[in-house]
mmCIF file of C-alpha atoms in Angstrom:
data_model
loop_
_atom_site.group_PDB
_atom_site.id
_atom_site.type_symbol
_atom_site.label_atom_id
_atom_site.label_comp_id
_atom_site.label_asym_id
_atom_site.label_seq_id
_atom_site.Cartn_x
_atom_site.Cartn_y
_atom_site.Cartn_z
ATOM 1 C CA UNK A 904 -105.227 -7.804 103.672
ATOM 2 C CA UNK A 905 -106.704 -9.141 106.791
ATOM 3 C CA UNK A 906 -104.664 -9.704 109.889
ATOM 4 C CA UNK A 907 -104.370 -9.414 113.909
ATOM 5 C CA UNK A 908 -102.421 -7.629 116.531
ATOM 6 C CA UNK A 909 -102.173 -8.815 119.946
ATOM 7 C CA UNK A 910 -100.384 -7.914 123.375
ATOM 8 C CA UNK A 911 -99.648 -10.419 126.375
ATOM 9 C CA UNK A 912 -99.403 -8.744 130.207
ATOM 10 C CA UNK A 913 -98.812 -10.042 133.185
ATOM 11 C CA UNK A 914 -100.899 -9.382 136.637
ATOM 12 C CA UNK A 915 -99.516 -11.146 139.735
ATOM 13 C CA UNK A 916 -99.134 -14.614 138.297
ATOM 14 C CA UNK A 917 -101.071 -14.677 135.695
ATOM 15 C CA UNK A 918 -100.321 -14.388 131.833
ATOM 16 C CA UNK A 919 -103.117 -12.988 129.738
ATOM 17 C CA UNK A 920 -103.200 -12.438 126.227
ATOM 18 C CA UNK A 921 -105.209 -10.333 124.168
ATOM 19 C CA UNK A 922 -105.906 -11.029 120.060
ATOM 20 C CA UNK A 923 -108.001 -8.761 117.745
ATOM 21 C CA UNK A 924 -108.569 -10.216 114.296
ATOM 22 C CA UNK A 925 -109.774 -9.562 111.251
ATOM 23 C CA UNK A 926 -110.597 -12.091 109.176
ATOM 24 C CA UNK A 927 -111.277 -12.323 105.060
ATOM 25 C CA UNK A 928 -115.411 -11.783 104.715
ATOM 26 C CA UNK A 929 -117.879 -12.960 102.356
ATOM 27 C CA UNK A 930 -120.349 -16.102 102.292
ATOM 28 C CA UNK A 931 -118.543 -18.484 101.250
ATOM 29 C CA UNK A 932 -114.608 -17.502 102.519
ATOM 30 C CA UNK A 933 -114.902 -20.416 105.368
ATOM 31 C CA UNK A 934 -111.533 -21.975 104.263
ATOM 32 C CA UNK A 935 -109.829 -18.407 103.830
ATOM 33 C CA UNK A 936 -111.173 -17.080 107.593
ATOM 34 C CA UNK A 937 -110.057 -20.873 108.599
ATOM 35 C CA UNK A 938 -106.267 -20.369 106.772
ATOM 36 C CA UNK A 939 -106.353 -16.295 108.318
ATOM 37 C CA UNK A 940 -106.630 -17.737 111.912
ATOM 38 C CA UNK A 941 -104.188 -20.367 111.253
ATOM 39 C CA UNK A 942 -101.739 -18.041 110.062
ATOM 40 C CA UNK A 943 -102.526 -15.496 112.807
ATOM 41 C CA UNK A 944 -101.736 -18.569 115.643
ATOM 42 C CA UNK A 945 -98.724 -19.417 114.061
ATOM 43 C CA UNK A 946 -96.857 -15.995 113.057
ATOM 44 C CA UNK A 947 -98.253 -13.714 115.680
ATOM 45 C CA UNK A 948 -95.079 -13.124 117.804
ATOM 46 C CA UNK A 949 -95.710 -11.900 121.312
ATOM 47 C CA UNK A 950 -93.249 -11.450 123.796
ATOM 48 C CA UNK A 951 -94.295 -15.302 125.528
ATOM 49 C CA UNK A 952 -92.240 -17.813 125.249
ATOM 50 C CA UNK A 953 -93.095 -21.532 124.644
ATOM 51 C CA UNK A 954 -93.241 -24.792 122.502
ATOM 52 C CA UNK A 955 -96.547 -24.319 121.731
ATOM 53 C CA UNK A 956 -97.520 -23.994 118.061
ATOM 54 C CA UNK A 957 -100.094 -22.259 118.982
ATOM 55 C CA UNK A 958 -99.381 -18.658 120.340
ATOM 56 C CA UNK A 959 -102.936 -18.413 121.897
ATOM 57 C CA UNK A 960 -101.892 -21.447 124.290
ATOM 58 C CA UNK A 961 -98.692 -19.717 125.624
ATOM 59 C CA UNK A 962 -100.793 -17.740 128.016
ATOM 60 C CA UNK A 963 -102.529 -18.655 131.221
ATOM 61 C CA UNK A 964 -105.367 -16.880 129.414
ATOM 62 C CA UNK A 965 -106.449 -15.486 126.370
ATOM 63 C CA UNK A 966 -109.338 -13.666 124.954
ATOM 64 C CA UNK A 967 -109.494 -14.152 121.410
ATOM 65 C CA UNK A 968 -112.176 -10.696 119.830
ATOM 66 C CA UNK A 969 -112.509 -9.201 116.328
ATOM 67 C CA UNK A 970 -114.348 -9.133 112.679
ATOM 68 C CA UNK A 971 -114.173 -12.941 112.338
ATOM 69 C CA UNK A 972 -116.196 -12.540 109.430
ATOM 70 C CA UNK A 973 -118.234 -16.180 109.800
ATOM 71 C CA UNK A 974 -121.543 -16.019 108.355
ATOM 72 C CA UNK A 975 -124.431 -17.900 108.903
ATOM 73 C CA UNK A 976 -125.606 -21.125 106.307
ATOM 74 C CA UNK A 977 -129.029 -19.786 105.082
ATOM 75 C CA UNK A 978 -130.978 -18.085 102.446
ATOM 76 C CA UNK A 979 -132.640 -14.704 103.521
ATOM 77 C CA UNK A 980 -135.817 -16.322 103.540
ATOM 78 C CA UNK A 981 -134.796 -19.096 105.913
ATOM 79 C CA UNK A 982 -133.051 -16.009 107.823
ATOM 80 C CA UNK A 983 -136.176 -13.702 107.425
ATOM 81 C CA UNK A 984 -138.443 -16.756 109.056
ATOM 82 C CA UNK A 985 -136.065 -17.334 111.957
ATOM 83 C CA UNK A 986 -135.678 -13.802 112.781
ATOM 84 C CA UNK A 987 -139.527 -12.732 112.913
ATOM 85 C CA UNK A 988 -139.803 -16.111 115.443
ATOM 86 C CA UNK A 989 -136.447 -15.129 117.456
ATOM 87 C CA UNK A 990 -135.450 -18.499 116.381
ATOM 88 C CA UNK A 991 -131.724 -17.848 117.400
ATOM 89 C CA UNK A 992 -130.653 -21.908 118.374
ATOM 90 C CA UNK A 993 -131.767 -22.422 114.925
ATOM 91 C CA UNK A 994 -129.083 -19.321 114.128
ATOM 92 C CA UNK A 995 -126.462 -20.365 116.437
ATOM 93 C CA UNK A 996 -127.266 -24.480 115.033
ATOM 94 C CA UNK A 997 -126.155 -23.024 111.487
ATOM 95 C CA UNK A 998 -123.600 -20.437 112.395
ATOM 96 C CA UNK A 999 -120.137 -21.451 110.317
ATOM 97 C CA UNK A 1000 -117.960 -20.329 113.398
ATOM 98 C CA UNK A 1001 -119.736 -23.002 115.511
ATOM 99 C CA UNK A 1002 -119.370 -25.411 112.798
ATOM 100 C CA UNK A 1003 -116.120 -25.140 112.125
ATOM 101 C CA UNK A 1004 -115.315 -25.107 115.901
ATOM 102 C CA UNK A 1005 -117.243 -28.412 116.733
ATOM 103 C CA UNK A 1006 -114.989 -29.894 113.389
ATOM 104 C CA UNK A 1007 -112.346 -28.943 115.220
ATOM 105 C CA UNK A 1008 -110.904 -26.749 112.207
ATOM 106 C CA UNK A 1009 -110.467 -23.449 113.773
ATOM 107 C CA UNK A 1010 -110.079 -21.726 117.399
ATOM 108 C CA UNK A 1011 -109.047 -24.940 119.105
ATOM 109 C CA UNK A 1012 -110.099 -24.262 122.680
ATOM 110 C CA UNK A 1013 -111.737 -21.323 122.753
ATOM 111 C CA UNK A 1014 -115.401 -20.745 124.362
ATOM 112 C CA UNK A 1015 -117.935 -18.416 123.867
ATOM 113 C CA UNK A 1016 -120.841 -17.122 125.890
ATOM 114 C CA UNK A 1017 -124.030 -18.104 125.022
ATOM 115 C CA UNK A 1018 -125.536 -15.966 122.122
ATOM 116 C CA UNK A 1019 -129.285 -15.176 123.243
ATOM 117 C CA UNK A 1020 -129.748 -12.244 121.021
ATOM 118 C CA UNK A 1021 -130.333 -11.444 117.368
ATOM 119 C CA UNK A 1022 -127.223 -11.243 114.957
ATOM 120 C CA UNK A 1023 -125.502 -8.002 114.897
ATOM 121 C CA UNK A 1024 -124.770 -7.992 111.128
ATOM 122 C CA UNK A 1025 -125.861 -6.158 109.148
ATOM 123 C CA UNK A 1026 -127.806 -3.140 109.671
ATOM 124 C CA UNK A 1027 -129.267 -0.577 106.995
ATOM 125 C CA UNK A 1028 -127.722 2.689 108.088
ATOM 126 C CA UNK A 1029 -129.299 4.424 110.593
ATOM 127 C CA UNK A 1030 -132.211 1.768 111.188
ATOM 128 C CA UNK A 1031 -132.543 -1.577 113.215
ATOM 129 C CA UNK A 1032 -133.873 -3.328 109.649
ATOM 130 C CA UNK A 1033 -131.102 -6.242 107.940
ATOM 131 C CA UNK A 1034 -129.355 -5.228 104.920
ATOM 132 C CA UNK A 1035 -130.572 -8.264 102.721
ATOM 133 C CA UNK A 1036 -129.641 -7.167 99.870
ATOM 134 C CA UNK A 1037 -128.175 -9.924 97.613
ATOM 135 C CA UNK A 1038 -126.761 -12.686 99.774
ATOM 136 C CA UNK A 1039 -126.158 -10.672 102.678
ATOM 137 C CA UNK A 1040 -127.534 -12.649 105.731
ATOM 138 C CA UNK A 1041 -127.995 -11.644 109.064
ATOM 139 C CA UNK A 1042 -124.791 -13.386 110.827
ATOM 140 C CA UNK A 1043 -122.988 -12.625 114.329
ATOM 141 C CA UNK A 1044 -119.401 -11.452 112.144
ATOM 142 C CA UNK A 1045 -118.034 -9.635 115.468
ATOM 143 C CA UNK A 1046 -117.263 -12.016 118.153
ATOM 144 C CA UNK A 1047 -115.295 -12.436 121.462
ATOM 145 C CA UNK A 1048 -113.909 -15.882 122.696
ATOM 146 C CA UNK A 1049 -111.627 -16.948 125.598
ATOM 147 C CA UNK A 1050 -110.090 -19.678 126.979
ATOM 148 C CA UNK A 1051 -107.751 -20.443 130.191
ATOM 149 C CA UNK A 1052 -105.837 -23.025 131.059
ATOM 150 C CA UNK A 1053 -107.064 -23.274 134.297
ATOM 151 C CA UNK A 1054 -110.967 -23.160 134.942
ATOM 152 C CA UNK A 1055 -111.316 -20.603 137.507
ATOM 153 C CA UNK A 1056 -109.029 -18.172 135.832
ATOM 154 C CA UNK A 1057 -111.798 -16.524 133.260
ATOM 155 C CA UNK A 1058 -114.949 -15.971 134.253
ATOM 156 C CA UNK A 1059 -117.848 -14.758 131.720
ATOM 157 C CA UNK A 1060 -120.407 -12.254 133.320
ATOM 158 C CA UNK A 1061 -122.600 -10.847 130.681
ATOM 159 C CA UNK A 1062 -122.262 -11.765 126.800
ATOM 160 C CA UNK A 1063 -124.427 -9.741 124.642
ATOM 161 C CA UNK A 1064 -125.001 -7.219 121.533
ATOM 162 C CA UNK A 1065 -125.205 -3.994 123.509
#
């Protein structure tokens, strides 16, 4: 039930294309968010054409944004610890997106900012305390990432949770 929609334009010379995602959630659904963006590359048709397998890499650039779901590797009290030191490399060192990127097993290319703020997921309603309830960790689920194939054609200005 999760998927993706996307839209390509064109300004002057330049190809751009644009990907929101939703990926499968949960702890431990690495390989299903992996196998969601692998079928999203593959069977998202936009109107670019190309050998690439990937559709991401038919553009000049692409910003990649969405629910990817990836959680972080910790128990709450690991998380709890982390969070009342604003440990966030220690976050960011055990965040499965960043894993699975530097194993080269999902969104080949792609770059993100630099996350210097808490995670974003997941509030109690109506406060700014985590919802730890179970094994519900604090994670950074919603994320944007871009990549270009030429350097100066992207350029990140601010990245954060506000």
């Amino acid at each position: 039930n999760k998927g993706a929609v996307g839209i390509t334009l064109t300004i002057g010379e330049t190809s751009f294309m644009f990907i929101c995602c939703h990926l499968a959630a949960g702890q431990s659904a690495v390989e299903r968010r992996n196998q969601d963006y692998e079928r999203i590359e593959k069977n998202l048709a936009l109107n670019l054409e190309g050998k690439e397998p990937y559709t991401s890499d038919r553009a000049e650039a692409t910003i990649l944004f969405g629910d990817f779901n990836y959680r972080v590797n910790a128990t709450v009290e690991m998380m709890r610890h982390v969070l009342d030191q604003e440990m966030y490399d220690v976050i960011i060192n055990n965040d499965q997106l960043n894993l699975q990127k530097k194993a080269g097993k999902t969104m080949y290319g792609f770059q993100e900012g630099t996350i210097e703020f808490a995670p974003t997921y997941r509030f109690n309603k109506g406060t700014d305390e985590y919802d730890m309830v179970g094994d519900r960790i604090p994670s950074y689920t919603d994320r944007i990432l871009f990549k270009a194939k030429e350097k100066d054609t992207l350029r990140l200005i601010s990245y954060d949770s506000n």
